[in-house]
Coordinates of C-alpha atoms in Angstrom, one line a residue:
L1 CA -19.2 40.9 -79.2
R2 CA -15.6 40.8 -80.6
R3 CA -15.1 38.1 -83.1
E4 CA -11.8 36.2 -82.2
A5 CA -9.2 36.3 -85.2
E6 CA -9.1 32.7 -85.5
L7 CA -12.6 32.7 -87.2
S8 CA -11.5 34.6 -89.9
P9 CA -10.2 32.2 -93.2
A10 CA -8.0 34.9 -93.9
C11 CA -6.2 34.9 -90.8
K12 CA -5.3 31.3 -91.5
K13 CA -1.9 30.5 -93.1
D14 CA -4.2 28.8 -96.1
S15 CA -7.7 28.6 -96.1
T16 CA -7.5 24.9 -97.0
E17 CA -6.1 24.1 -93.5
G18 CA -9.3 23.2 -92.1
V19 CA -13.0 23.6 -92.9
W20 CA -15.9 25.9 -92.2
C21 CA -18.8 23.7 -90.4
A22 CA -22.5 24.6 -89.2
G23 CA -20.9 27.8 -88.7
K24 CA -17.3 27.4 -86.9
W25 CA -14.1 26.7 -88.1
I26 CA -12.5 23.1 -87.8
D27 CA -8.8 22.7 -87.9
I28 CA -7.5 19.7 -90.3
E29 CA -6.7 17.4 -87.3
D30 CA -10.3 17.3 -86.5
C31 CA -11.7 16.7 -89.7
G32 CA -12.0 13.1 -89.9
D33 CA -15.7 12.5 -89.1
W34 CA -16.4 15.5 -91.3
Q35 CA -14.9 14.0 -94.2
T36 CA -16.4 10.6 -93.5
C37 CA -19.8 11.5 -92.2
G38 CA -19.0 9.4 -89.7
G39 CA -19.3 6.4 -91.7
D40 CA -22.6 6.9 -93.0
C41 CA -22.9 9.3 -96.2
A42 CA -25.7 8.9 -98.6
K43 CA -24.1 7.2 -102.1
A44 CA -25.0 7.9 -105.7
P45 CA -27.3 5.7 -107.1
E46 CA -25.5 2.9 -109.2
G47 CA -26.5 2.4 -112.9
P48 CA -29.7 3.6 -114.8
R49 CA -32.7 3.9 -113.0
Q50 CA -36.2 2.9 -114.1
E51 CA -38.2 6.3 -114.4
P52 CA -41.9 6.2 -113.3
E53 CA -44.5 6.7 -116.2
E54 CA -46.4 9.2 -113.7
W55 CA -44.9 11.8 -111.1
D56 CA -46.0 12.8 -107.9
V57 CA -44.3 16.3 -108.4
V58 CA -42.3 18.2 -110.9
V59 CA -40.0 20.8 -109.9
I60 CA -38.7 23.2 -112.5
G61 CA -35.8 25.0 -111.7
A62 CA -32.7 23.8 -110.3
G63 CA -31.1 26.9 -108.3
C64 CA -30.8 26.9 -104.4
V65 CA -34.9 27.0 -104.2
G66 CA -35.7 24.2 -106.7
S67 CA -32.8 22.0 -105.3
A68 CA -34.0 22.5 -101.5
I69 CA -37.4 21.8 -102.4
A70 CA -36.5 18.4 -104.3
R71 CA -34.2 17.5 -101.3
E72 CA -36.9 18.1 -98.9
L73 CA -39.6 16.1 -100.9
S74 CA -36.8 13.6 -100.9
R75 CA -37.5 12.8 -97.3
Y76 CA -40.8 10.8 -98.4
N77 CA -41.7 8.1 -100.9
L78 CA -42.2 10.6 -103.8
K79 CA -41.7 10.3 -107.4
V80 CA -39.8 13.7 -108.1
A81 CA -38.3 15.0 -111.4
L82 CA -36.3 18.1 -111.1
L83 CA -35.9 20.0 -114.5
E84 CA -33.1 22.3 -115.4
S85 CA -33.1 23.7 -118.8
A86 CA -29.2 24.3 -118.6
D87 CA -26.3 22.3 -118.4
D88 CA -25.5 22.0 -114.5
V89 CA -27.8 22.8 -111.7
T90 CA -27.3 26.5 -110.1
Q91 CA -26.7 28.2 -113.2
G92 CA -29.0 30.8 -112.7
A93 CA -29.3 33.4 -110.0
T94 CA -27.7 30.9 -107.6
K95 CA -24.3 30.8 -108.8
G96 CA -24.1 34.8 -109.1
N97 CA -24.8 36.4 -105.9
S98 CA -23.1 37.1 -102.5
G99 CA -23.8 33.9 -100.9
I100 CA -25.0 35.8 -97.8
V101 CA -27.2 33.8 -95.4
H102 CA -29.0 37.1 -94.4
A103 CA -30.3 37.5 -90.7
G104 CA -33.8 39.1 -91.7
Y105 CA -33.5 42.6 -90.2
D106 CA -33.9 44.4 -93.6
D107 CA -37.4 42.6 -94.7
K108 CA -40.8 44.7 -94.3
P109 CA -42.6 42.7 -91.3
G110 CA -45.6 40.6 -92.7
S111 CA -44.1 39.6 -95.9
V112 CA -43.6 36.4 -97.3
R113 CA -39.6 37.4 -97.0
A114 CA -40.0 38.3 -93.4
E115 CA -41.6 35.3 -92.8
H116 CA -38.8 32.6 -94.4
C117 CA -35.5 34.9 -94.1
W118 CA -35.0 34.5 -90.6
K119 CA -36.3 30.7 -90.1
G120 CA -33.8 29.6 -93.2
N121 CA -31.0 31.5 -91.4
Q122 CA -31.6 29.4 -88.6
M123 CA -31.6 26.0 -90.6
F124 CA -28.4 26.5 -92.4
A125 CA -25.9 25.2 -89.2
Q126 CA -27.8 21.7 -89.4
L127 CA -28.0 21.7 -93.0
D128 CA -24.3 22.3 -93.5
R129 CA -23.7 19.4 -91.0
E130 CA -25.4 17.3 -93.1
L131 CA -24.3 18.4 -96.1
K132 CA -20.9 19.8 -96.1
F133 CA -20.9 22.6 -98.2
G134 CA -19.2 25.4 -96.0
Y135 CA -21.0 27.7 -93.6
W136 CA -19.1 30.3 -91.8
K137 CA -21.5 32.4 -89.2
N138 CA -19.1 35.6 -89.9
G139 CA -22.1 38.1 -88.8
S140 CA -23.0 41.5 -90.8
M141 CA -22.5 45.2 -89.8
V142 CA -24.7 47.7 -91.6
L143 CA -22.6 51.3 -91.2
A144 CA -23.7 54.7 -90.9
F145 CA -21.9 57.9 -91.2
T146 CA -24.4 60.7 -90.5
G147 CA -27.5 61.4 -88.1
E148 CA -29.8 60.3 -90.9
E149 CA -28.4 57.0 -91.7
E150 CA -28.4 56.4 -87.7
R151 CA -32.1 56.6 -87.7
I152 CA -32.3 54.3 -90.8
L153 CA -30.3 51.6 -88.3
D154 CA -32.8 52.4 -85.6
T155 CA -35.6 51.5 -87.9
L156 CA -33.8 48.2 -89.1
L157 CA -33.3 47.1 -85.6
L158 CA -37.0 47.7 -84.9
R159 CA -37.9 45.6 -87.8
G160 CA -35.4 43.0 -87.3
K161 CA -37.0 42.4 -84.0
D162 CA -40.6 42.5 -85.1
N163 CA -39.3 39.5 -87.4
G164 CA -38.0 37.6 -84.6
V165 CA -34.4 38.2 -85.3
T166 CA -32.0 38.0 -81.8
G167 CA -28.7 39.2 -81.1
L168 CA -29.0 42.8 -83.0
K169 CA -27.3 45.4 -81.4
I170 CA -26.6 49.2 -82.4
L171 CA -22.7 49.2 -82.0
E172 CA -20.9 52.3 -80.9
R173 CA -17.8 53.8 -82.9
E174 CA -15.3 52.3 -80.6
E175 CA -16.8 48.9 -80.7
I176 CA -17.2 48.7 -84.5
L177 CA -13.2 49.6 -85.0
K178 CA -12.1 47.2 -82.0
M179 CA -13.9 44.3 -84.0
E180 CA -13.3 45.2 -87.7
P181 CA -10.3 47.6 -87.5
N182 CA -10.4 48.1 -91.3
V183 CA -13.8 49.7 -91.8
N184 CA -13.8 53.7 -92.6
P185 CA -12.9 55.5 -89.4
K186 CA -15.4 57.9 -89.9
V187 CA -18.2 55.9 -89.2
T188 CA -20.4 56.8 -86.3
K189 CA -22.5 53.7 -85.5
A190 CA -23.3 50.0 -86.7
L191 CA -26.1 47.5 -86.8
Y192 CA -24.7 44.3 -85.8
A193 CA -26.3 40.9 -86.5
P194 CA -23.8 38.0 -85.3
E195 CA -26.2 35.6 -87.0
A196 CA -25.6 36.4 -90.3
G197 CA -23.3 34.2 -92.3
T198 CA -21.5 33.1 -95.7
V199 CA -21.8 30.4 -97.9
A200 CA -20.4 29.5 -101.5
P201 CA -23.9 29.6 -103.3
Y202 CA -22.9 27.2 -106.0
E203 CA -21.6 24.8 -103.3
F204 CA -24.9 25.0 -101.4
A205 CA -27.3 24.3 -104.3
I206 CA -24.9 21.4 -105.6
A207 CA -25.0 20.0 -102.2
L208 CA -28.6 20.0 -101.8
A209 CA -29.3 18.6 -105.5
E210 CA -26.8 15.7 -105.0
N211 CA -28.4 14.5 -101.5
A212 CA -32.1 14.6 -103.0
I213 CA -30.9 12.5 -106.1
D214 CA -29.1 10.3 -104.0
N215 CA -32.3 9.8 -102.1
G216 CA -34.4 9.2 -105.1
V217 CA -34.9 12.3 -106.9
F218 CA -34.8 12.2 -110.8
L219 CA -32.5 15.3 -111.7
K220 CA -33.2 16.2 -115.6
L221 CA -30.4 18.6 -117.0
Y222 CA -30.6 20.1 -120.4
H223 CA -34.8 20.0 -120.4
K224 CA -36.1 23.4 -121.2
V225 CA -39.8 23.5 -120.2
V226 CA -41.9 24.3 -123.1
A227 CA -45.5 23.9 -122.1
V228 CA -47.6 23.0 -119.1
S229 CA -51.1 21.1 -119.4
K230 CA -53.5 21.9 -117.1
R231 CA -55.3 19.4 -115.2
G232 CA -58.6 18.1 -116.7
N233 CA -57.0 18.3 -120.1
E234 CA -55.5 15.3 -121.9
A235 CA -53.9 13.9 -118.3
G236 CA -57.5 13.5 -116.8
P237 CA -59.0 15.6 -113.8
D238 CA -55.9 14.8 -111.4
H239 CA -52.9 15.3 -113.4
L240 CA -51.0 17.7 -115.3
V241 CA -48.7 17.2 -118.1
V242 CA -45.1 19.0 -118.2
T243 CA -43.4 18.9 -121.9
A244 CA -39.6 19.7 -122.2
I245 CA -37.1 19.7 -124.8
D246 CA -34.6 17.1 -124.0
A247 CA -31.6 18.8 -125.7
L248 CA -29.3 16.3 -124.7
S249 CA -30.8 13.7 -126.7
G250 CA -30.9 16.0 -129.7
T251 CA -28.9 15.7 -132.5
P252 CA -26.5 18.5 -133.5
K253 CA -27.4 20.8 -136.0
W254 CA -24.6 20.0 -138.6
V255 CA -25.6 16.6 -138.3
M256 CA -29.3 17.2 -139.1
I257 CA -28.0 19.3 -142.2
C258 CA -25.4 16.6 -143.5
K259 CA -28.4 14.3 -143.2
W260 CA -30.9 16.2 -144.9
V261 CA -28.2 16.8 -147.9
A262 CA -27.9 12.8 -148.2
F263 CA -31.5 12.8 -148.2
F264 CA -31.9 15.2 -151.3
C265 CA -29.2 13.3 -152.9
M266 CA -31.3 9.9 -152.6
V267 CA -34.1 11.6 -153.8
M268 CA -32.5 13.0 -156.8
L269 CA -31.1 9.4 -157.5
G270 CA -33.9 8.0 -157.1
I271 CA -33.2 5.4 -154.5
I272 CA -36.0 3.3 -153.7
G273 CA -37.3 3.5 -149.8
F274 CA -35.9 7.4 -149.6
I275 CA -39.5 8.1 -148.1
F276 CA -38.5 6.5 -145.0
F277 CA -35.2 8.0 -144.2
K278 CA -35.1 10.7 -141.7
P279 CA -32.6 12.0 -139.0
A280 CA -32.3 10.4 -135.4
H281 CA -35.2 11.5 -133.3
V282 CA -36.4 14.5 -135.5
S283 CA -40.1 14.9 -136.6
E284 CA -41.3 17.8 -139.0
A285 CA -42.7 19.3 -135.5
T286 CA -39.1 18.9 -133.7
P287 CA -38.1 22.6 -132.7
F288 CA -34.7 24.1 -132.6
F289 CA -33.4 24.7 -129.4
A290 CA -30.7 26.9 -128.4
F291 CA -28.7 25.9 -125.1
L292 CA -25.7 26.9 -123.1
V293 CA -22.8 24.2 -122.1
C294 CA -20.8 26.9 -120.4
A295 CA -21.4 30.8 -120.6
A296 CA -19.8 31.0 -124.1
T297 CA -20.3 27.7 -126.0
Q298 CA -23.9 27.8 -127.2
L299 CA -24.9 24.5 -129.6
K300 CA -28.1 24.2 -131.7
S301 CA -30.2 20.8 -131.8
A302 CA -33.1 19.5 -133.1
A303 CA -34.1 17.7 -129.8
P304 CA -37.4 15.9 -129.1
E305 CA -40.2 16.8 -126.6
V306 CA -40.6 14.6 -123.5
S307 CA -43.7 14.7 -121.4
F308 CA -44.1 14.3 -117.6
K309 CA -47.6 13.3 -116.3
T310 CA -47.5 14.6 -112.5
K311 CA -49.8 15.5 -109.6
F312 CA -47.9 18.9 -108.7
V313 CA -45.9 21.1 -110.5
I314 CA -43.5 23.2 -108.7
N315 CA -42.6 26.6 -110.6
A316 CA -38.9 27.3 -109.4
A317 CA -37.7 28.8 -112.5
G318 CA -36.2 31.9 -111.5
N319 CA -35.8 34.6 -114.2
A320 CA -38.0 32.6 -116.3
A321 CA -40.9 32.1 -113.8
D322 CA -43.3 34.4 -115.4
A323 CA -43.0 32.7 -118.8
V324 CA -43.4 29.1 -117.2
A325 CA -46.5 30.7 -115.2
Q326 CA -48.0 31.8 -118.4
M327 CA -47.8 28.3 -119.8
V328 CA -51.2 27.9 -117.9
N329 CA -52.4 31.1 -118.4
D330 CA -51.4 32.7 -115.2
T331 CA -50.6 36.4 -115.8
S332 CA -50.7 37.3 -112.2
F333 CA -46.9 38.6 -112.0
A334 CA -44.1 39.7 -114.2
V335 CA -40.4 39.2 -113.5
R336 CA -38.3 42.3 -113.7
P337 CA -34.6 40.9 -113.3
R338 CA -32.2 43.1 -111.8
H339 CA -28.6 42.6 -112.7
G340 CA -25.9 42.8 -110.4
E341 CA -22.0 42.4 -110.8
Y342 CA -19.2 41.7 -108.7
I343 CA -15.6 41.9 -108.4
L344 CA -13.3 39.4 -106.6
L345 CA -9.9 40.3 -105.1
H346 CA -6.9 38.0 -104.3
K347 CA -6.9 36.4 -101.2
N348 CA -4.4 38.4 -99.8
Q349 CA -7.3 40.8 -99.2
G350 CA -9.4 38.5 -97.2
H351 CA -8.0 39.7 -94.2
L352 CA -9.7 42.9 -94.3
V353 CA -12.9 42.1 -92.7
N354 CA -14.3 39.3 -90.7
A355 CA -18.5 40.5 -90.9
T356 CA -19.9 41.2 -93.9
I357 CA -20.1 44.9 -94.2
F358 CA -22.9 46.8 -95.8
P359 CA -23.8 50.7 -96.5
C360 CA -27.4 51.8 -95.3
P361 CA -29.8 50.4 -97.5
D362 CA -31.4 52.3 -100.5
P363 CA -35.0 52.2 -100.4
H364 CA -35.5 51.5 -103.8
L365 CA -32.4 49.3 -104.9
G366 CA -31.8 47.3 -101.7
K367 CA -28.9 46.7 -99.4
G368 CA -26.1 48.2 -101.5
V369 CA -22.6 47.4 -102.5
L370 CA -21.0 45.6 -99.9
V371 CA -17.4 44.3 -99.0
Q372 CA -17.2 40.7 -97.9
G373 CA -15.1 37.9 -97.0
T374 CA -15.5 34.3 -98.5
I375 CA -15.3 30.8 -96.8
W376 CA -12.3 30.3 -99.3
G377 CA -10.4 33.6 -98.2
N378 CA -11.2 36.0 -101.3
L379 CA -12.7 39.4 -101.0
I380 CA -15.8 40.2 -102.7
L381 CA -16.9 43.9 -104.0
G382 CA -20.3 44.2 -104.8
P383 CA -22.7 44.1 -106.1
T384 CA -24.4 46.8 -108.5
A385 CA -28.2 46.8 -108.9
R386 CA -29.1 47.6 -112.3
D387 CA -32.7 46.8 -113.6
V388 CA -32.6 45.1 -116.8
H389 CA -35.7 46.9 -118.4
D390 CA -34.5 50.3 -117.2
P391 CA -33.1 51.7 -120.9
D392 CA -30.3 54.0 -118.9
E393 CA -28.6 51.0 -117.3
R394 CA -28.3 49.0 -120.2
L395 CA -26.3 51.9 -121.9
S396 CA -23.6 51.6 -118.6
T397 CA -20.0 50.9 -119.5
K398 CA -17.9 48.0 -118.0
D399 CA -15.6 50.7 -116.4
S400 CA -18.6 52.7 -115.2
V401 CA -19.7 49.6 -113.5
A402 CA -16.5 48.7 -112.0
R403 CA -15.8 52.2 -111.1
H404 CA -19.3 52.3 -109.1
I405 CA -18.8 49.1 -107.1
L406 CA -14.8 50.2 -106.4
S407 CA -15.7 53.7 -105.4
N408 CA -18.6 52.8 -103.1
C409 CA -16.6 49.8 -101.3
K410 CA -13.9 52.2 -100.6
K411 CA -16.4 54.5 -98.4
L412 CA -16.7 51.3 -96.3
V413 CA -13.2 49.9 -96.2
P414 CA -10.8 52.2 -97.7
G415 CA -8.0 49.9 -97.3
F416 CA -8.5 46.9 -100.4
D417 CA -5.8 47.2 -103.0
A418 CA -8.0 47.3 -106.3
K419 CA -5.1 46.3 -108.3
E420 CA -5.4 42.6 -106.6
V421 CA -8.5 41.9 -108.6
I422 CA -8.6 38.6 -110.1
H423 CA -12.2 38.1 -111.6
S424 CA -15.7 39.1 -111.9
F425 CA -18.8 37.6 -112.1
S426 CA -22.7 38.7 -112.1
G427 CA -26.0 37.4 -111.9
A428 CA -29.8 38.3 -112.6
R429 CA -32.0 38.4 -109.3
A430 CA -35.9 37.6 -110.3
K431 CA -37.5 40.6 -108.9
T432 CA -41.1 40.8 -109.7
D433 CA -43.9 43.5 -110.3
R434 CA -45.6 42.3 -107.1
G435 CA -42.6 43.2 -104.7
D436 CA -42.4 40.4 -102.5
W437 CA -41.6 36.5 -103.2
I438 CA -44.6 34.7 -104.8
I439 CA -45.3 31.2 -102.6
E440 CA -48.6 30.2 -103.7
E441 CA -50.7 27.8 -105.7
S442 CA -51.9 29.4 -109.0
V443 CA -55.2 30.5 -109.6
E444 CA -55.3 29.6 -112.9
A445 CA -54.1 26.1 -112.3
D446 CA -54.9 23.2 -109.5
G447 CA -51.7 21.7 -108.5
F448 CA -49.3 24.2 -109.8
L449 CA -47.8 26.0 -107.3
H450 CA -45.3 29.1 -107.5
A451 CA -42.1 29.6 -105.4
A452 CA -41.0 32.6 -107.4
G453 CA -39.9 36.1 -107.5
I454 CA -37.3 34.6 -104.6
D455 CA -34.8 37.7 -105.1
S456 CA -32.7 38.6 -102.0
P457 CA -32.7 37.1 -99.5
G458 CA -33.6 33.8 -101.4
L459 CA -30.7 32.1 -100.4
A460 CA -31.4 32.3 -96.9
G461 CA -34.9 31.5 -97.1
S462 CA -34.7 28.5 -99.4
P463 CA -34.4 25.9 -96.6
S464 CA -37.7 27.1 -95.2
I465 CA -39.5 27.9 -98.6
A466 CA -38.8 24.0 -99.3
L467 CA -40.7 23.4 -96.0
K468 CA -43.7 25.5 -96.9
I469 CA -43.8 24.0 -100.7
V470 CA -44.1 20.7 -99.1
D471 CA -46.7 21.9 -96.5
M472 CA -48.6 23.4 -99.3
L473 CA -48.3 20.0 -100.9
K474 CA -49.9 18.2 -98.2
E475 CA -52.6 20.3 -97.6
R476 CA -53.8 19.8 -101.5
G477 CA -53.9 16.0 -100.7
L478 CA -50.3 15.1 -101.3
E479 CA -50.0 11.7 -99.5
L480 CA -46.4 12.1 -97.4
E481 CA -45.0 8.9 -96.4
K482 CA -41.7 8.9 -94.9
N483 CA -38.9 7.3 -97.1
P484 CA -37.3 5.0 -94.6
N485 CA -33.8 4.9 -96.8
F486 CA -33.7 8.7 -96.6
N487 CA -29.9 9.7 -95.6
P488 CA -29.2 13.4 -95.0
N489 CA -25.4 12.9 -94.9
R490 CA -23.5 14.2 -97.8
R491 CA -19.8 13.2 -98.1
P492 CA -17.6 16.5 -99.1
I493 CA -15.7 16.9 -102.4
I494 CA -13.0 19.1 -101.1
V495 CA -10.2 17.7 -99.2
P496 CA -8.5 19.7 -96.1
K497 CA -5.2 19.9 -96.7
S498 CA -1.9 20.9 -94.9
G499 CA -0.1 23.2 -97.0
W500 CA 1.7 21.0 -99.8
K501 CA 2.8 18.3 -97.3
G502 CA 2.2 15.1 -99.2
L503 CA 1.1 16.7 -102.7
K504 CA 3.1 17.3 -105.9
V505 CA 2.5 18.6 -109.6
G506 CA 2.6 15.8 -111.8
A507 CA 2.4 12.8 -109.4
E508 CA 0.8 10.8 -112.3
G509 CA -0.8 7.1 -111.0
E510 CA -1.0 8.9 -107.7
P511 CA -4.5 10.8 -107.7
E512 CA -4.6 11.7 -104.0
K513 CA -1.3 13.3 -104.5
N514 CA -1.2 14.9 -108.3
V515 CA -2.2 18.6 -108.2
V516 CA -3.8 19.4 -111.2
C517 CA -4.5 22.9 -110.0
K518 CA -1.7 24.7 -108.1
C519 CA -3.6 27.9 -106.8
E520 CA -6.2 25.8 -105.0
K521 CA -3.9 22.8 -104.4
V522 CA -7.0 20.6 -106.1
T523 CA -6.1 17.0 -106.7
E524 CA -7.0 14.7 -109.5
A525 CA -8.7 12.5 -106.7
E526 CA -11.0 15.2 -106.1
V527 CA -11.8 16.0 -109.5
I528 CA -12.3 11.9 -110.5
D529 CA -14.7 12.3 -107.2
A530 CA -16.7 15.2 -108.7
C531 CA -17.3 13.4 -112.2
H532 CA -18.9 10.0 -110.3
R533 CA -21.0 11.9 -108.0
S534 CA -24.8 12.0 -108.7
I535 CA -24.9 15.1 -111.0
P536 CA -23.2 14.3 -114.2
I537 CA -20.4 16.9 -115.5
D538 CA -19.6 17.3 -119.1
N539 CA -17.7 20.3 -118.6
T540 CA -14.8 22.1 -116.9
Q541 CA -17.0 25.0 -115.2
G542 CA -18.8 22.5 -113.5
I543 CA -15.7 21.3 -112.0
R544 CA -14.6 24.3 -111.1
K545 CA -17.6 24.7 -109.1
R546 CA -17.3 21.7 -107.1
T547 CA -13.5 21.5 -106.5
R548 CA -12.5 25.5 -107.3
A549 CA -9.9 24.0 -109.7
G550 CA -9.4 27.3 -111.9
M551 CA -10.8 29.7 -109.4
G552 CA -7.3 30.5 -107.6
H553 CA -5.3 34.0 -108.4
C554 CA -4.2 32.9 -111.7
Q555 CA -7.7 32.1 -113.1
G556 CA -6.4 29.5 -115.0
D557 CA -3.2 30.8 -116.6
P558 CA -1.4 28.5 -118.8
E559 CA 1.8 30.3 -118.2
N560 CA 1.6 29.5 -114.2
L561 CA 1.1 25.8 -115.0
K562 CA 1.4 23.7 -118.5
P563 CA -0.6 22.1 -119.3
S564 CA -3.1 24.5 -117.8
C565 CA -5.5 23.3 -115.0
E566 CA -8.3 23.4 -117.4
Q567 CA -6.6 21.6 -119.8
R568 CA -5.8 19.0 -117.0
V569 CA -9.3 18.7 -115.8
A570 CA -10.9 18.5 -119.2
A571 CA -8.5 15.4 -119.9
I572 CA -9.8 14.1 -116.6
I573 CA -13.3 14.7 -117.2
A574 CA -12.9 12.6 -121.0
R575 CA -11.1 9.8 -119.4
E576 CA -13.7 9.4 -116.6
R577 CA -16.9 10.2 -118.3
K578 CA -15.6 8.3 -121.5
I579 CA -16.2 10.9 -123.9
P580 CA -14.0 12.5 -126.5
I581 CA -12.5 15.7 -125.0
A582 CA -13.6 17.5 -127.8
K583 CA -17.0 17.5 -126.3
V584 CA -15.9 18.7 -122.9
G585 CA -17.0 22.3 -122.4
R586 CA -14.3 24.7 -121.5
R587 CA -14.5 28.5 -120.0
T588 CA -13.9 29.8 -123.6
W589 CA -14.7 33.7 -123.3
P590 CA -11.6 35.8 -123.3
A591 CA -12.6 38.1 -120.1
S592 CA -15.1 38.2 -117.3
S593 CA -18.4 40.0 -117.0
I594 CA -16.6 43.3 -116.2
L595 CA -13.0 42.8 -116.6
P596 CA -11.6 43.5 -120.1
A597 CA -9.4 40.4 -120.2
R598 CA -9.5 37.1 -118.2
W599 CA -5.6 37.4 -117.1
M600 CA -5.4 41.1 -116.6
D601 CA -1.8 42.6 -117.0
D602 CA -0.3 45.1 -114.9
K603 CA -1.2 47.9 -116.7
Q604 CA -4.8 46.7 -116.3
K605 CA -4.6 46.4 -112.8
A606 CA -3.3 49.7 -112.4
V607 CA -6.3 51.0 -114.1
Y608 CA -8.5 49.4 -111.6
G609 CA -6.2 50.8 -108.9
K610 CA -6.9 54.5 -109.9
M611 CA -10.4 53.6 -110.4
A612 CA -10.4 53.1 -106.7
G613 CA -8.4 55.9 -105.9
S614 CA -5.5 53.2 -104.7

């Protein structure tokens, strides 16, 4: 049962000196085939592709569920569109969660969650061999400190066995402390799940979406769905019509205002032909649409509507799934988002745990606040479970949220240093009033399928959900002819490095050597590679998620590197994408989800230390 120390990224001199693949560590000298897919990596489409007039499937939402469905559909000769309202894939709940590949012992037997969690868990090793997103099978432990909690462990063990989960075992105190010497020594027993794992959730979804596009799927970013027409309406008996606002093709609001002023002046001057002047792309019925380029930058456009005539629609819209369902008069469920905040600690804290450490679950609020190592060597604390619709929860302060996380995590792993906080983040889980995942065809619209209400453990279940949706489409008459050109393999973006060997800050003209982010040793070549993948990137946050530029302990502090890593990345994006640097989206907010500042000083960090009692 003992996990070998070498399996922990925190036990490595540097977590970039190798990779996690299919659950196991590969040293840098053995990464050759991993980097090249054995010479058989899928390639991004070259140049613009001709879009079909009619689609087979339109998937709404490009989180881990929607992207997994799109990738599974790309195995077949189908015309598939993946619509996403944000500026990038994985901008909803997928980017703001723990990244745990849950084992499936916590799910009620017979539930939709139980059907897909364990099955999805078992698919991750092969997915990672193909997509290179990084998967560490680190296992998990649920700790008990009282007799009552020990009885809860027994219940979870039986539930896991009912769900088909293998390898589960109740550990005694001596075994626990031998495997995890830094957990609270007052622990009495633990449920150990060796098949649990962890990923960087945004890297997982990006890999799925990239490979889907490389195999023929059309990704439509900045496309907010505003209407869905049922079969039998204007599209005929066999098709639905999805209408979306194409914000990317819109005209900025200030440009519109200037044009309308000019138009008014021309009218006043009596210029002949004024009645034919209108702002480009705008009709009288064109709505205004606000959309996010990055979390603090809101642009407004007058955007045209575009339509997608399709045989089937998949509603994987996350927290907006009920709103999308209502477009076909389906009011069978309502999303009740549950907010979760996390605190991220420096890599010097990552050595404290190997397995993900849970408390005994709360019957109402789920799995509880946990302590978890990441594939990149950090330590994550959290999440909270705050229901957005609860007025009392909306009154919570940032300090009270942080105190809740730190105090509860200290009960599990007392030795972490809260003063080593570097970042916080949050996400909203798409819980519904049904209490289970909703994977079914709408009773209100033929050909409209839900993959909705996919809260935790949705990431673990997403590959299995994708298979289920494809089976449902086949049962409903969609012809599934194999795509002879399907290539499951994706080349990784992040290149393993041996310390600073062959690297240098400011190595201009040598992209493979030129480091643009010191903390994570991200090179110019990696940023260039990310810019030319199949998902277009117009902001530094997109590069951050793909290369880790700006994710290190300094969080892009300009005092650590001048120009800062974010400035360097923005310049590369502008150059490679051939856009003005002023149009490159930035991380502009002054703080993170619960921290008082983006770059906390020693005094602010000391406050966190006091909150945690350290």
